[in-house]
XYZ file of C-alpha atoms in Angstrom:
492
model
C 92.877 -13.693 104.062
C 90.863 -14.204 107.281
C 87.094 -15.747 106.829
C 85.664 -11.990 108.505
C 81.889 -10.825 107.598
C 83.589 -8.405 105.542
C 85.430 -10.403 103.316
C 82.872 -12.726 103.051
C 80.774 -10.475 101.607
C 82.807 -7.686 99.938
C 85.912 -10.092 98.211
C 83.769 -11.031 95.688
C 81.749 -13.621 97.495
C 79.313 -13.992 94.235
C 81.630 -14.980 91.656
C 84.484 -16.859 94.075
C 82.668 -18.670 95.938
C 84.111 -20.194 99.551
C 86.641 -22.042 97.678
C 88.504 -18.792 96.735
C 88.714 -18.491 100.414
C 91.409 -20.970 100.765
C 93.422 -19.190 102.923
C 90.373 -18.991 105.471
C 91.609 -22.091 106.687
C 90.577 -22.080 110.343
C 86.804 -21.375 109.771
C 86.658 -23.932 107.284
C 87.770 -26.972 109.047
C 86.262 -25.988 111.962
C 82.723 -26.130 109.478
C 84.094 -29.768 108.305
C 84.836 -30.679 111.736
C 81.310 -29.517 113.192
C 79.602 -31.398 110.148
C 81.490 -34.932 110.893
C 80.893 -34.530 114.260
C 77.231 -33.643 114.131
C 74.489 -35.984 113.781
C 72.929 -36.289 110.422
C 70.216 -33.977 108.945
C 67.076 -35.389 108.509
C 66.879 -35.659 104.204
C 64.906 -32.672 102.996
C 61.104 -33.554 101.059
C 60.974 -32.811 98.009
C 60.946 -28.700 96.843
C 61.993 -28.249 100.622
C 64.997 -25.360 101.148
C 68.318 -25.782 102.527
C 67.173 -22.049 104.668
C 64.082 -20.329 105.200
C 64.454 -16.475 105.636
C 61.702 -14.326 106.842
C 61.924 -11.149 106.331
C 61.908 -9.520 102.675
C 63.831 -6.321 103.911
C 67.311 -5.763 102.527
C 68.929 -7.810 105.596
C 66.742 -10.784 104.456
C 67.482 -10.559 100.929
C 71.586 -9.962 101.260
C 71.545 -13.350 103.887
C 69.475 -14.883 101.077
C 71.642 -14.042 98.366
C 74.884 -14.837 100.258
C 73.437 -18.131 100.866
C 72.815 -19.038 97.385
C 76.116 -17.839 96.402
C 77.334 -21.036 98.611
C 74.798 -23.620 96.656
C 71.930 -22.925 99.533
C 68.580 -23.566 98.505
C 66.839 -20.249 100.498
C 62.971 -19.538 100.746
C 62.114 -16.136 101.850
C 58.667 -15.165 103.468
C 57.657 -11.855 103.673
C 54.087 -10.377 105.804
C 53.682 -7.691 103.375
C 52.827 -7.909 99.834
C 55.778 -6.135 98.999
C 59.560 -6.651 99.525
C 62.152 -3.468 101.606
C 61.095 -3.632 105.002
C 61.616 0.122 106.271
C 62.218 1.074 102.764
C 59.383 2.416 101.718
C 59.251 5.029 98.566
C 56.196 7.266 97.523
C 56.129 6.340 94.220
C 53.475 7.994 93.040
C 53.941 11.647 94.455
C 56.377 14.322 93.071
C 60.125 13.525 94.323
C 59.576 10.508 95.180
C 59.303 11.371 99.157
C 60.973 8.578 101.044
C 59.347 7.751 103.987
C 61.849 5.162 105.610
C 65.623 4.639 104.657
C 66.708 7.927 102.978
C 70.202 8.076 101.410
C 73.857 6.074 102.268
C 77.280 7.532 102.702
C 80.039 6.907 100.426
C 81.347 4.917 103.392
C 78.261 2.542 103.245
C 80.878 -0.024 101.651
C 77.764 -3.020 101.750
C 74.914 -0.554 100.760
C 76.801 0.605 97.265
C 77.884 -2.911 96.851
C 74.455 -4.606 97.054
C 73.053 -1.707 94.786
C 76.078 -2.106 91.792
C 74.529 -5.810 91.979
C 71.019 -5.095 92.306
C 71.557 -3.011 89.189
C 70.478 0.573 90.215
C 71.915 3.522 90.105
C 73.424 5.851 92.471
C 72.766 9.602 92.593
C 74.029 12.503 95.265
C 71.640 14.171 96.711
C 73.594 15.741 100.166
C 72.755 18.795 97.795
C 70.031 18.804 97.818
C 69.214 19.076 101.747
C 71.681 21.118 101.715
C 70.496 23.913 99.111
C 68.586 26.868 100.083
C 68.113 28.951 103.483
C 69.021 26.609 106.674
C 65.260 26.118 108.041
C 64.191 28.596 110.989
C 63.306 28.091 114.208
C 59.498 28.242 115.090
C 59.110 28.819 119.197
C 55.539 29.853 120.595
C 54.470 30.266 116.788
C 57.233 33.122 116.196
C 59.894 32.523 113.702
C 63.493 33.175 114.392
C 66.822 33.207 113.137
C 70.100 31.749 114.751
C 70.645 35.141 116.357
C 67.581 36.274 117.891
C 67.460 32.400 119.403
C 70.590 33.028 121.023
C 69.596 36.579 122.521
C 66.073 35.103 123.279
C 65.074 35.252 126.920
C 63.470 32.473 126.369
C 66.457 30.012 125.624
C 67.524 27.930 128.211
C 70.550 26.581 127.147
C 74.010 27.238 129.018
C 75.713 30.179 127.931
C 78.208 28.528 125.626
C 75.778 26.634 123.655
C 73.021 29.165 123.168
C 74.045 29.806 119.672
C 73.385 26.251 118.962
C 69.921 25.738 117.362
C 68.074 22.956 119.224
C 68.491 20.546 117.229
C 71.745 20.196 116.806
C 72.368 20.136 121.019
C 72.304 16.927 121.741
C 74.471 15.630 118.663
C 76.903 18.432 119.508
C 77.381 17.074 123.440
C 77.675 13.548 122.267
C 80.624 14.851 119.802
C 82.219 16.788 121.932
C 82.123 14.188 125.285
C 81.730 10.877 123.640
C 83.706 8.262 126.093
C 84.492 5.608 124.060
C 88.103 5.812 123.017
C 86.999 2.890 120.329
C 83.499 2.961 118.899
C 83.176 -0.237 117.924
C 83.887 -1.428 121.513
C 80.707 -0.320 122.571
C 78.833 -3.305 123.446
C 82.241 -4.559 125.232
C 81.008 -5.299 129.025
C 84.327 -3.199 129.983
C 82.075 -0.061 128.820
C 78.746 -1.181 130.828
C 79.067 1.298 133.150
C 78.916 3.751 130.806
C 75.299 2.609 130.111
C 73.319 5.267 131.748
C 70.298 7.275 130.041
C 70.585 9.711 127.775
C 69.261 12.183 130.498
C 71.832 12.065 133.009
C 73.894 12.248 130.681
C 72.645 15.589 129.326
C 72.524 16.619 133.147
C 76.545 15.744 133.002
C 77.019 18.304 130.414
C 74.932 21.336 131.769
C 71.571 20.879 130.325
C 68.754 21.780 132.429
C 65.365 19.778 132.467
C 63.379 22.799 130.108
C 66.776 22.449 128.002
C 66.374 18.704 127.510
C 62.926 18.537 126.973
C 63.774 21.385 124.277
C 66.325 20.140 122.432
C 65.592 16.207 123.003
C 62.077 15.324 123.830
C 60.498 17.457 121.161
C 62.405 15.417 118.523
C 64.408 12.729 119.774
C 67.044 11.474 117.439
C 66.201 7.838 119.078
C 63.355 6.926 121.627
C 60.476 8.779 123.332
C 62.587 11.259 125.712
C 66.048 11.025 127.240
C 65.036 8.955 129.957
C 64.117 5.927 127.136
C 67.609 6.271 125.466
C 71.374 4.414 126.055
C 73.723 7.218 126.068
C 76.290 4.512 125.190
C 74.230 3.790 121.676
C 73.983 7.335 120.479
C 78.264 7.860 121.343
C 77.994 4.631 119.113
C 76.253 6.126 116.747
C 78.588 9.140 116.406
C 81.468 7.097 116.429
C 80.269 5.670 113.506
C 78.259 8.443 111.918
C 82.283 10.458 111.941
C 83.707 7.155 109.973
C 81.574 7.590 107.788
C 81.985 11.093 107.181
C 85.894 10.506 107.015
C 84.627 8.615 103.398
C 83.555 11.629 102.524
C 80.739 13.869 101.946
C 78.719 12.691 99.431
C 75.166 11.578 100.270
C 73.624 8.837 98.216
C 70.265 7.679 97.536
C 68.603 5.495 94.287
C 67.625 7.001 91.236
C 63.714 7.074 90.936
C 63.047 6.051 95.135
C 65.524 3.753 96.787
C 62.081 1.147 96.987
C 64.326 -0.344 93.672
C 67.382 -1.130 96.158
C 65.273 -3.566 97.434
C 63.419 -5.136 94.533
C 66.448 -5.117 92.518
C 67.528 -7.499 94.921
C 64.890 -9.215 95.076
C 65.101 -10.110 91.604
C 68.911 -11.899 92.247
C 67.478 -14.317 93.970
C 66.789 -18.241 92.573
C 64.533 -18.891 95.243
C 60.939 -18.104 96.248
C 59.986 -14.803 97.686
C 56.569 -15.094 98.884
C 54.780 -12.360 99.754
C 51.779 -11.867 101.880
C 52.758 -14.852 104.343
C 52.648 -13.758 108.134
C 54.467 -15.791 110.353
C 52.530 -17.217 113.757
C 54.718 -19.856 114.660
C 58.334 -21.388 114.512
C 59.108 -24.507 115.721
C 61.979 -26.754 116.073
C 62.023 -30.536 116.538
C 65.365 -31.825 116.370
C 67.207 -31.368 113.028
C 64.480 -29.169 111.442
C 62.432 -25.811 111.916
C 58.897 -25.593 110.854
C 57.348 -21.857 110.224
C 53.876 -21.230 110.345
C 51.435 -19.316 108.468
C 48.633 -17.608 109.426
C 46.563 -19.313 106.608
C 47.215 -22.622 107.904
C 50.414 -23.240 105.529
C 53.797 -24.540 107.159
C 57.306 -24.683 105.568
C 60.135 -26.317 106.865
C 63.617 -27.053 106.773
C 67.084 -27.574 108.483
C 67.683 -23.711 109.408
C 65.911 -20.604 109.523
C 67.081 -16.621 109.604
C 64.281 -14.126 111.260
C 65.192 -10.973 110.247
C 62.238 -9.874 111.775
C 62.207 -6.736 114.019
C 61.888 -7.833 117.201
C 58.628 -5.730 117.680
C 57.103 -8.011 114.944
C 58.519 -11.253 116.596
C 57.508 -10.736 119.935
C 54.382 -11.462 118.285
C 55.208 -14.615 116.772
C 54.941 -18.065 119.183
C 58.952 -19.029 118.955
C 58.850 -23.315 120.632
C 61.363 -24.073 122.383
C 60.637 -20.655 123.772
C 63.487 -17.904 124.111
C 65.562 -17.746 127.352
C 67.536 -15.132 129.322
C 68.740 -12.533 127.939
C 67.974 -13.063 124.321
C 63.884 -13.457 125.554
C 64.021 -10.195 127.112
C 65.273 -8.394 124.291
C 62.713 -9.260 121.783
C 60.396 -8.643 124.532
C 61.472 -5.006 125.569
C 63.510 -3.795 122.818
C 62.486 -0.112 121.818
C 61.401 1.179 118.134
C 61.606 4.490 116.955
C 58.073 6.303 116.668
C 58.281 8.455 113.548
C 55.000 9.651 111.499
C 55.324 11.786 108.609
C 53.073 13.602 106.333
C 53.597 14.316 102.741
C 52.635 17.674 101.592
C 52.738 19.966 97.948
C 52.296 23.505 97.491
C 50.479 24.947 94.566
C 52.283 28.106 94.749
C 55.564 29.200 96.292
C 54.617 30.990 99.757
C 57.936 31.197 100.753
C 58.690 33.506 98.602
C 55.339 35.474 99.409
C 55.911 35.631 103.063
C 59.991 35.593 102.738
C 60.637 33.127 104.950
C 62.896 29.827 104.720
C 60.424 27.198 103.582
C 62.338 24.793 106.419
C 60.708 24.488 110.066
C 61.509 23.258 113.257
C 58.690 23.788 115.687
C 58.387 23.026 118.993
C 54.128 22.776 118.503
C 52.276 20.027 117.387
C 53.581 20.275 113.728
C 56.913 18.710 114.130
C 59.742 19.747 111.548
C 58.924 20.799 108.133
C 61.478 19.656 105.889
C 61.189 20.824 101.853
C 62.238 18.456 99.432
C 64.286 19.546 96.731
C 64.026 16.478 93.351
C 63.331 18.582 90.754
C 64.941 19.304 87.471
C 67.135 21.885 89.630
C 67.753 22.898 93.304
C 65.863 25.947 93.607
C 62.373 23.657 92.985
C 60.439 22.124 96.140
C 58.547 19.599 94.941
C 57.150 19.184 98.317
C 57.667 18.987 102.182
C 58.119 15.970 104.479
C 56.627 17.262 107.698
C 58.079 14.991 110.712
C 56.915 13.757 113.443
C 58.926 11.681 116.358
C 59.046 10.189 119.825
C 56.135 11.027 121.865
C 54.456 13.639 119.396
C 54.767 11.269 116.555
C 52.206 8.501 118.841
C 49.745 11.639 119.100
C 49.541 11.863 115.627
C 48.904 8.814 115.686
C 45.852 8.923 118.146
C 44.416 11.270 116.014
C 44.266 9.324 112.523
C 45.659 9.658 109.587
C 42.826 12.106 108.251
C 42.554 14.457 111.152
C 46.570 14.698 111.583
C 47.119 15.918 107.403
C 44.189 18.438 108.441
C 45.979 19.416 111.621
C 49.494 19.933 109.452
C 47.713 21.865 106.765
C 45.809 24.308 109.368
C 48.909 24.357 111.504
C 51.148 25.233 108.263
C 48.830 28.004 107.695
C 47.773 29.339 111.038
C 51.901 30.096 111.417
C 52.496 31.401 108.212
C 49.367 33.114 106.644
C 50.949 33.147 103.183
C 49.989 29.817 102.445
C 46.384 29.527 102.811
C 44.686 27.855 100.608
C 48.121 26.030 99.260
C 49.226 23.375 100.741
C 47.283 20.107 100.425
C 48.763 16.854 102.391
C 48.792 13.574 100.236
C 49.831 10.826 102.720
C 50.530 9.635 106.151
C 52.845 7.424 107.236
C 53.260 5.640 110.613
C 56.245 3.367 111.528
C 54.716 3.133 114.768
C 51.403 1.978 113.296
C 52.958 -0.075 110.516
C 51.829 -3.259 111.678
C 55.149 -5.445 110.659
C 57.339 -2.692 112.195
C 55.980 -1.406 115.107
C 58.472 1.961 114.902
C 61.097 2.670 112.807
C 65.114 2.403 113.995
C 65.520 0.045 116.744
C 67.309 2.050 119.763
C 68.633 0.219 123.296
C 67.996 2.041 126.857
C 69.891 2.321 129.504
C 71.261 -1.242 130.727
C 70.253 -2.634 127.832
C 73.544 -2.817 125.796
C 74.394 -5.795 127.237
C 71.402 -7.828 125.509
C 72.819 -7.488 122.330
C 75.818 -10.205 121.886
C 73.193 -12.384 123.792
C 70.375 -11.677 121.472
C 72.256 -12.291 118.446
C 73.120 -15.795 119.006
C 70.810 -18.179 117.431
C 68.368 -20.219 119.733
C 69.274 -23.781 118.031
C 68.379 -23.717 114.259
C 66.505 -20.513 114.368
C 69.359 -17.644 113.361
C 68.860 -13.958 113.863
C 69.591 -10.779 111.788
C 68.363 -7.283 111.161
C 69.156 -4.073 111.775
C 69.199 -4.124 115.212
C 71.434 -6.636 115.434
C 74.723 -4.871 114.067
C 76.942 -4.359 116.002
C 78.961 -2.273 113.932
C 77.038 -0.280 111.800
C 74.150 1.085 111.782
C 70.756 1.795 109.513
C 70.987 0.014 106.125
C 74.745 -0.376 106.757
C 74.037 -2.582 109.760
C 70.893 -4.656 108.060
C 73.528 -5.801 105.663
C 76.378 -6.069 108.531
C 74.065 -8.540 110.324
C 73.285 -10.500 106.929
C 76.821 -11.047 106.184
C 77.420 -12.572 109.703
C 74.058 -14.313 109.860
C 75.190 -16.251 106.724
C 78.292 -17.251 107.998
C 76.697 -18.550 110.975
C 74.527 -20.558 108.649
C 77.690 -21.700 106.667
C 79.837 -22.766 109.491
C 76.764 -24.376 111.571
């Protein structure tokens, strides 16, 4: 058996341990080499951890775990008083609305691992989005079906594709034409010229700019616009979304909000997780790492992992400071704007007005998407109304209070039958979440090439996260990047 990051986590890491890994020879003695060959640690104080992770999201808390699992002593510090990162469940409205992560494939090997351990259980919900009339398409404030879109004077799509809703354009193209004859060789520098923006790529295929800003801008997948966005990363991502499809349909999420994924493990841990702790500073001075808090409080010891987005640590003083490649990427690395707004119904109007509940507008009220978690499919139990790229940051200008009135006026300016309602409960804001700063983390053009660099670790200070996978993405790749990030620990 080869020492890989998938072994290492998936063979049964907890109960083996690395000296079940015998055959894993070549990693090993290269650790026991490095280790006689390296000067000594400075001895740890007393109540001082082997690791420090920061970061409380599910990347932080699988590196954490992993570490233990090898007789690590790990600390984890966490900004918020709460533990999940971009999980983030609703709790207390109907549903349980998830406003970050939202459900794994059956292909998410890590994901379904971590939650057997964790203790949680897994239900299918593909269902559920699934159930009831596909959502219609809201243009100029007139409804319309697949049909009338494609005999709609108004489209400007090419011929062939006018059928196509748009929404589903730009994943289409990237199906059909994706370049990459292996996925995962993506960040390879043999593929950096393929590393041009999403919009001339779009141009390649026949899009016009009125079709692009349709079908992209309104709603980008990833980014602001098309200009923003690596073409290379999205043919990535549907290289990897189709593997996981090829596990099979099923879409999985946690019984009673997938918030428990992450405080399930949480609760593995032997170690502190303290909440509430902002980072300000790390440091390094020689054989240790010292992290500092905002209130005045510093921790140290012989390694730390940031699993940190690198929106949050670009605002965190890093001494020795960053170089190269690795400085620009935490510098200039794009997050994913996404606002949402959580909204109930007192009475069906869909049925009233006979109209799919489902919207996808191209006006200021984003996508309305119902949510089906009652005791059956046929019951909404409320509507996630979406925001992203550029219109999700106007939301945000206006505040959380005037953009719920906004949604509820807009919801019943276009569809009279629900005046008086629809009430909106909550807003969310990656964008404005002040530990996030947006939600997915997305490359632009040129940029591929930053990520082997950025992943490296910058002496004792050891980086993981979502985005830096390099196989996987979303919750998939947070746990990719722990698995490796540990070995690096390990083997250091």
């Amino acid at each position: 058996m080869t020492m890989d990051r998938r072994t290492f986590s998936l063979a049964g890491l907890g109960g083996l341990g690395l000296a079940a890994m015998g055959a894993a020879q070549p990693a090993l003695a290269a650790r026991k080499a490095k280790k006689a060959a390296s000067p000594a640690v400075a001895p740890k104080k007393p109540g001082q951890s082997d690791v420090i992770v920061l970061g409380a999201g599910v990347s932080g808390l699988q590196a954490a775990w992993m570490l233990e699992q090898e007789g690590k002593s790990v600390t984890v510090i966490e900004a918020r008083e709460r533990v999940g990162g971009r999980i983030w469940t609703l709790l207390d409205q109907p549903g349980y609305p998830e406003m970050g992560f939202n459900s794994m494939a059956a292909g998410y090997g890590r994901g379904l691992d971590a939650a057997a351990r964790a203790g949680v259980e897994m239900v299918e919900v593909g269902a559920r989005w699934r159930s009831g009339p596909p959502p219609l398409l809201w243009i100029n404030g007139k409804p319309m079906t697949r049909a009338e879109w494609a005999a709609f004077p108004g489209n400007p799509l090419p011929e062939k594709l006018k059928m196509l809703m748009p929404g589903e354009v730009v994943g289409k193209l990237v199906s059909d034409n994706n370049r990459l004859a292996d996925w995962s060789s993506w960040h390879d520098p043999a593929n950096a010229a393929l590393d041009i923006s999403l919009y001339e790529y779009l141009k390649a295929q026949g899009l016009s700019d009125a079709a692009i800003h349709l079908c992209n801008d309104i709603a980008p997948y990833y980014g602001v616009n098309a200009w923003d966005v690596s073409s290379l990363m999205m043919e990535y991502n549907d290289g990897f979304v189709k593997g996981q499809a090829a596990a099979g349909p099923e879409s999985l999420s946690v019984k009673g909000g997938n918030i428990h994924l992450a405080t399930g493990m949480a609760k593995l841990l032997k170690g502190d997780v303290l909440l509430g702790r902002e980072v300000v500073a790390i440091t390094q001075d020689g054989a240790s790492v010292t992290v500092h808090i905002a209130d005045g409080s510093t921790f140290s010891a012989p390694h730390v992992i940031c699993s940190l987005p690198f929106s949050a640590l670009r605002n965190v003083k890093v001494l020795p400071a960053l170089e190269g490649l690795q400085a620009q990427a935490v510098g200039q690395l794009g997050y994913q704007p996404i606002s949402m707004v959580f909204v109930t119904a007192t009475s069906p109007f869909w049925d009233e007005d006979k109209l799919a509940p489902g919207m996808w507008t191209d006006g200021p009220l984003g996508n309305v998407m119902p949510q089906r978690y009652g005791a059956d499919l046929a019951e909404i139990t409320g509507f996630i109304v979406q925001a992203r790229g550029n219109l999700a940051l106007y939301w945000d200008r206006m505040g959380a209070d005037a953009a719920k009135a906004m949604v509820v006026r807009q919801i019943e300016t276009l569809r009279p039958a629900a005046k008086g309602k629809v009430a909106a409960h909550s807003y969310f804001s990656w964008a404005d979440e002040r530990f996030n700063g947006g939600d997915v983390s997305f490359f632009g053009p040129g940029q591929v090439k930053w990520l082997d660099e950025m992943i490296k670790p910058a002496g004792r200070v050891h980086f993981c996260g979502e985005h830096t996978a390099q196989g996987a993405r979303g919750l998939e790749g947070a746990l990719e990047s722990a698995e490796r990030v540990a070995l690096e620990v390990l083997t250091a």
